Amino acid sequence: GGGDKSVFESEVVLENLSYCQLLNETICHVSQDASKDDENDIFVVVYNSLALNRREVVAIPVSRDAEYNVDVLVTATEESEALDWKPVSSVLIPTTNYADIASAAEYALYFNASVLPPVGAAVFRIKIVKTEQKRSTLETSATRKDYYGINYLKVSPRPVAAVNNIEEYDEGTFIVSNGVLEIFFDKSTGVARQLSNPQVGGQRL
């Protein structure tokens, strides 16, 4: 809900913020732990280091398949400095975790961060819809419309048959290839070990 205090007078302060260093591996212990309990709200501060307005899609790792509501903190009106929460579009997508990283989240919550000011930040709140309030996902139509009129396709896990360019190289390595380049990844860390060109006999690049 909204508040009646101005941006400058507000006494609400986010403390003990943590920076998620392993988002590229779908790991963020704060959001993963918090999403296990319906009672927890997750607050995300997204910083824009560029000197112009920025629109991004942000992915936050979460631990379970649930219904999440995402809001951004904004001023209630152009004439007022009172704060209020405004809904933003979001979608939950299962992760693939090709590297079999044990601590990686099973799901990632994607939401639109379209209000990032130049060299500034925006605060987002993720709320889990409690079980008794949750709408049945089986009744969701093939597309759903968010508050800004953006249509999302209903998400389903990628079929295994479509993943035909990933193969195991040895016990600790797998290869991702598009026929032009091959990238060798460490299974345990997800780190790229080697880049080669299969068209010239696997020459290293």
Short mmCIF file of N, CA and C in Angstrom, two decimals, residues 15-102:
data_model
loop_
_atom_site.label_atom_id
_atom_site.label_comp_id
_atom_site.label_asym_id
_atom_site.label_seq_id
_atom_site.Cartn_x
_atom_site.Cartn_y
_atom_site.Cartn_z
N GLU A 15 17.26 -1.65 5.44
CA GLU A 15 18.54 -1.93 6.08
C GLU A 15 19.02 -3.34 5.72
N ASN A 16 20.29 -3.56 5.97
CA ASN A 16 20.90 -4.89 5.75
C ASN A 16 20.71 -5.39 4.32
N LEU A 17 20.88 -4.48 3.36
CA LEU A 17 20.77 -4.89 1.96
C LEU A 17 21.97 -5.75 1.58
N SER A 18 21.72 -6.73 0.72
CA SER A 18 22.80 -7.61 0.25
C SER A 18 22.89 -7.53 -1.27
N TYR A 19 24.11 -7.53 -1.78
CA TYR A 19 24.32 -7.53 -3.22
C TYR A 19 24.44 -8.97 -3.70
N CYS A 20 23.63 -9.35 -4.67
CA CYS A 20 23.66 -10.73 -5.18
C CYS A 20 24.72 -10.84 -6.27
N GLN A 21 25.84 -11.43 -5.91
CA GLN A 21 27.00 -11.51 -6.81
C GLN A 21 26.87 -12.61 -7.86
N LEU A 22 25.97 -13.57 -7.64
CA LEU A 22 25.92 -14.75 -8.52
C LEU A 22 24.61 -14.86 -9.29
N LEU A 23 24.06 -13.72 -9.70
CA LEU A 23 22.80 -13.75 -10.47
C LEU A 23 22.97 -14.47 -11.80
N ASN A 24 24.18 -14.42 -12.37
CA ASN A 24 24.41 -15.14 -13.63
C ASN A 24 24.32 -16.64 -13.47
N GLU A 25 24.39 -17.13 -12.21
CA GLU A 25 24.22 -18.56 -11.94
C GLU A 25 22.85 -18.82 -11.29
N THR A 26 21.96 -17.83 -11.34
CA THR A 26 20.62 -17.91 -10.74
C THR A 26 20.72 -18.21 -9.25
N ILE A 27 21.62 -17.51 -8.59
CA ILE A 27 21.80 -17.67 -7.15
C ILE A 27 21.69 -16.32 -6.46
N CYS A 28 20.77 -16.23 -5.51
CA CYS A 28 20.69 -15.06 -4.63
C CYS A 28 20.08 -15.58 -3.33
N HIS A 29 20.91 -15.82 -2.35
CA HIS A 29 20.46 -16.49 -1.13
C HIS A 29 19.35 -15.72 -0.41
N VAL A 30 19.40 -14.40 -0.47
CA VAL A 30 18.38 -13.59 0.21
C VAL A 30 17.01 -13.84 -0.39
N SER A 31 16.89 -13.73 -1.70
CA SER A 31 15.58 -13.92 -2.34
C SER A 31 15.15 -15.39 -2.31
N GLN A 32 16.10 -16.30 -2.41
CA GLN A 32 15.75 -17.72 -2.37
C GLN A 32 15.22 -18.12 -0.99
N ASP A 33 15.87 -17.64 0.06
CA ASP A 33 15.41 -17.96 1.42
C ASP A 33 14.07 -17.28 1.72
N ALA A 34 13.95 -16.01 1.31
CA ALA A 34 12.73 -15.27 1.61
C ALA A 34 11.51 -15.84 0.89
N SER A 35 11.70 -16.35 -0.32
CA SER A 35 10.57 -16.84 -1.11
C SER A 35 10.05 -18.19 -0.62
N LYS A 36 10.69 -18.78 0.39
CA LYS A 36 10.19 -20.04 0.94
C LYS A 36 9.00 -19.83 1.87
N ASP A 37 8.76 -18.60 2.29
CA ASP A 37 7.72 -18.29 3.27
C ASP A 37 6.76 -17.25 2.70
N ASP A 38 5.46 -17.55 2.74
CA ASP A 38 4.45 -16.62 2.22
C ASP A 38 4.45 -15.28 2.94
N GLU A 39 4.93 -15.25 4.17
CA GLU A 39 4.85 -14.03 4.97
C GLU A 39 5.94 -13.02 4.63
N ASN A 40 6.94 -13.41 3.87
CA ASN A 40 8.07 -12.53 3.58
C ASN A 40 7.83 -11.67 2.35
N ASP A 41 8.20 -10.40 2.44
CA ASP A 41 8.26 -9.52 1.29
C ASP A 41 9.73 -9.35 0.91
N ILE A 42 10.01 -9.27 -0.37
CA ILE A 42 11.37 -9.09 -0.86
C ILE A 42 11.48 -7.71 -1.48
N PHE A 43 12.44 -6.92 -1.04
CA PHE A 43 12.65 -5.59 -1.59
C PHE A 43 13.92 -5.60 -2.44
N VAL A 44 13.81 -5.07 -3.65
CA VAL A 44 14.93 -5.08 -4.60
C VAL A 44 15.22 -3.64 -5.02
N VAL A 45 16.48 -3.24 -4.85
CA VAL A 45 16.92 -1.92 -5.30
C VAL A 45 17.70 -2.11 -6.60
N VAL A 46 17.20 -1.51 -7.69
CA VAL A 46 17.85 -1.63 -9.00
C VAL A 46 18.49 -0.29 -9.33
N TYR A 47 19.82 -0.29 -9.50
CA TYR A 47 20.58 0.94 -9.75
C TYR A 47 20.91 1.09 -11.22
N ASN A 48 20.74 2.29 -11.73
CA ASN A 48 21.07 2.61 -13.13
C ASN A 48 22.30 3.52 -13.13
N SER A 49 23.41 3.02 -13.61
CA SER A 49 24.65 3.79 -13.62
C SER A 49 24.80 4.66 -14.87
N LEU A 50 23.87 4.54 -15.81
CA LEU A 50 23.95 5.33 -17.03
C LEU A 50 23.36 6.72 -16.82
N ALA A 51 23.75 7.67 -17.68
CA ALA A 51 23.27 9.05 -17.56
C ALA A 51 22.02 9.29 -18.41
N LEU A 52 21.19 8.28 -18.56
CA LEU A 52 19.95 8.40 -19.29
C LEU A 52 18.94 7.41 -18.73
N ASN A 53 17.67 7.68 -19.00
CA ASN A 53 16.63 6.76 -18.53
C ASN A 53 16.88 5.37 -19.10
N ARG A 54 16.50 4.37 -18.33
CA ARG A 54 16.81 2.99 -18.73
C ARG A 54 15.62 2.08 -18.47
N ARG A 55 15.41 1.15 -19.37
CA ARG A 55 14.35 0.14 -19.23
C ARG A 55 15.01 -1.23 -19.31
N GLU A 56 14.81 -2.03 -18.29
CA GLU A 56 15.44 -3.35 -18.23
C GLU A 56 14.43 -4.39 -17.76
N VAL A 57 14.74 -5.65 -18.05
CA VAL A 57 14.02 -6.77 -17.44
C VAL A 57 14.94 -7.38 -16.41
N VAL A 58 14.49 -7.44 -15.17
CA VAL A 58 15.30 -7.93 -14.06
C VAL A 58 14.87 -9.35 -13.70
N ALA A 59 15.83 -10.22 -13.44
CA ALA A 59 15.54 -11.61 -13.04
C ALA A 59 16.00 -11.82 -11.60
N ILE A 60 15.09 -12.27 -10.76
CA ILE A 60 15.39 -12.54 -9.36
C ILE A 60 15.18 -14.04 -9.08
N PRO A 61 16.19 -14.75 -8.60
CA PRO A 61 16.03 -16.17 -8.27
C PRO A 61 15.07 -16.37 -7.11
N VAL A 62 14.14 -17.31 -7.25
CA VAL A 62 13.22 -17.66 -6.17
C VAL A 62 13.16 -19.18 -6.04
N SER A 63 12.69 -19.64 -4.88
CA SER A 63 12.82 -21.05 -4.54
C SER A 63 11.65 -21.92 -4.97
N ARG A 64 10.50 -21.32 -5.24
CA ARG A 64 9.36 -22.20 -5.51
C ARG A 64 8.38 -21.59 -6.50
N ASP A 65 7.56 -22.48 -7.03
CA ASP A 65 6.51 -22.09 -7.96
C ASP A 65 5.36 -21.50 -7.15
N ALA A 66 5.19 -20.19 -7.24
CA ALA A 66 4.14 -19.51 -6.50
C ALA A 66 3.68 -18.33 -7.33
N GLU A 67 2.66 -17.65 -6.85
CA GLU A 67 2.21 -16.45 -7.55
C GLU A 67 2.81 -15.24 -6.84
N TYR A 68 3.52 -14.43 -7.62
CA TYR A 68 4.22 -13.28 -7.06
C TYR A 68 3.64 -11.99 -7.63
N ASN A 69 3.46 -11.00 -6.77
CA ASN A 69 3.07 -9.66 -7.21
C ASN A 69 4.27 -8.74 -7.05
N VAL A 70 4.58 -7.97 -8.09
CA VAL A 70 5.72 -7.06 -8.06
C VAL A 70 5.21 -5.63 -8.19
N ASP A 71 5.69 -4.74 -7.32
CA ASP A 71 5.32 -3.33 -7.34
C ASP A 71 6.58 -2.48 -7.30
N VAL A 72 6.47 -1.26 -7.86
CA VAL A 72 7.57 -0.31 -7.81
C VAL A 72 7.14 0.88 -6.96
N LEU A 73 8.06 1.43 -6.20
CA LEU A 73 7.77 2.57 -5.33
C LEU A 73 7.88 3.86 -6.15
N VAL A 74 6.79 4.61 -6.22
CA VAL A 74 6.74 5.84 -7.01
C VAL A 74 6.04 6.93 -6.20
N THR A 75 6.12 8.16 -6.68
CA THR A 75 5.32 9.22 -6.09
C THR A 75 3.88 9.04 -6.56
N ALA A 76 2.93 9.26 -5.67
CA ALA A 76 1.53 8.97 -5.96
C ALA A 76 1.00 9.80 -7.13
N THR A 77 1.34 11.08 -7.17
CA THR A 77 0.91 11.96 -8.26
C THR A 77 2.05 12.90 -8.61
N GLU A 78 1.94 13.57 -9.75
CA GLU A 78 2.98 14.51 -10.16
C GLU A 78 3.02 15.71 -9.24
N GLU A 79 1.88 16.03 -8.62
CA GLU A 79 1.81 17.20 -7.75
C GLU A 79 2.23 16.89 -6.32
N SER A 80 2.33 15.62 -5.97
CA SER A 80 2.60 15.24 -4.60
C SER A 80 3.89 14.44 -4.50
N GLU A 81 4.52 14.52 -3.32
CA GLU A 81 5.70 13.71 -3.06
C GLU A 81 5.37 12.48 -2.23
N ALA A 82 4.08 12.23 -2.00
CA ALA A 82 3.68 11.05 -1.25
C ALA A 82 4.05 9.79 -2.03
N LEU A 83 4.44 8.76 -1.29
CA LEU A 83 4.87 7.52 -1.93
C LEU A 83 3.72 6.54 -2.08
N ASP A 84 3.80 5.73 -3.12
CA ASP A 84 2.79 4.70 -3.33
C ASP A 84 3.44 3.56 -4.12
N TRP A 85 2.81 2.39 -4.07
CA TRP A 85 3.30 1.23 -4.81
C TRP A 85 2.47 1.06 -6.08
N LYS A 86 3.15 0.91 -7.20
CA LYS A 86 2.48 0.75 -8.49
C LYS A 86 2.85 -0.61 -9.07
N PRO A 87 1.86 -1.42 -9.47
CA PRO A 87 2.16 -2.77 -9.99
C PRO A 87 2.96 -2.73 -11.29
N VAL A 88 3.85 -3.69 -11.46
CA VAL A 88 4.58 -3.87 -12.72
C VAL A 88 4.39 -5.30 -13.20
N SER A 89 4.60 -5.51 -14.47
CA SER A 89 4.40 -6.83 -15.05
C SER A 89 5.51 -7.79 -14.64
N SER A 90 5.16 -9.05 -14.50
CA SER A 90 6.15 -10.06 -14.11
C SER A 90 5.74 -11.42 -14.62
N VAL A 91 6.71 -12.32 -14.70
CA VAL A 91 6.43 -13.70 -15.12
C VAL A 91 7.44 -14.61 -14.45
N LEU A 92 7.00 -15.79 -14.03
CA LEU A 92 7.85 -16.78 -13.39
C LEU A 92 8.25 -17.84 -14.41
N ILE A 93 9.56 -18.09 -14.53
CA ILE A 93 10.06 -19.05 -15.52
C ILE A 93 10.95 -20.08 -14.84
N PRO A 94 10.72 -21.37 -15.08
CA PRO A 94 11.62 -22.39 -14.51
C PRO A 94 13.02 -22.25 -15.10
N THR A 95 14.03 -22.50 -14.28
CA THR A 95 15.41 -22.43 -14.77
C THR A 95 15.86 -23.80 -15.26
N THR A 96 16.87 -23.80 -16.12
CA THR A 96 17.35 -25.07 -16.70
C THR A 96 18.52 -25.66 -15.92
N ASN A 97 19.42 -24.82 -15.41
CA ASN A 97 20.55 -25.26 -14.59
C ASN A 97 21.33 -26.38 -15.27
N TYR A 98 21.83 -26.10 -16.48
CA TYR A 98 22.58 -27.09 -17.24
C TYR A 98 23.85 -27.53 -16.51
N ALA A 99 24.40 -26.63 -15.69
CA ALA A 99 25.64 -26.96 -14.99
C ALA A 99 25.40 -27.75 -13.71
N ASP A 100 24.14 -28.02 -13.39
CA ASP A 100 23.79 -28.78 -12.18
C ASP A 100 24.39 -28.15 -10.92
N ILE A 101 24.27 -26.83 -10.81
CA ILE A 101 24.76 -26.13 -9.63
C ILE A 101 23.76 -26.35 -8.49
N ALA A 102 24.21 -26.94 -7.41
CA ALA A 102 23.30 -27.38 -6.34
C ALA A 102 22.53 -26.22 -5.72
#
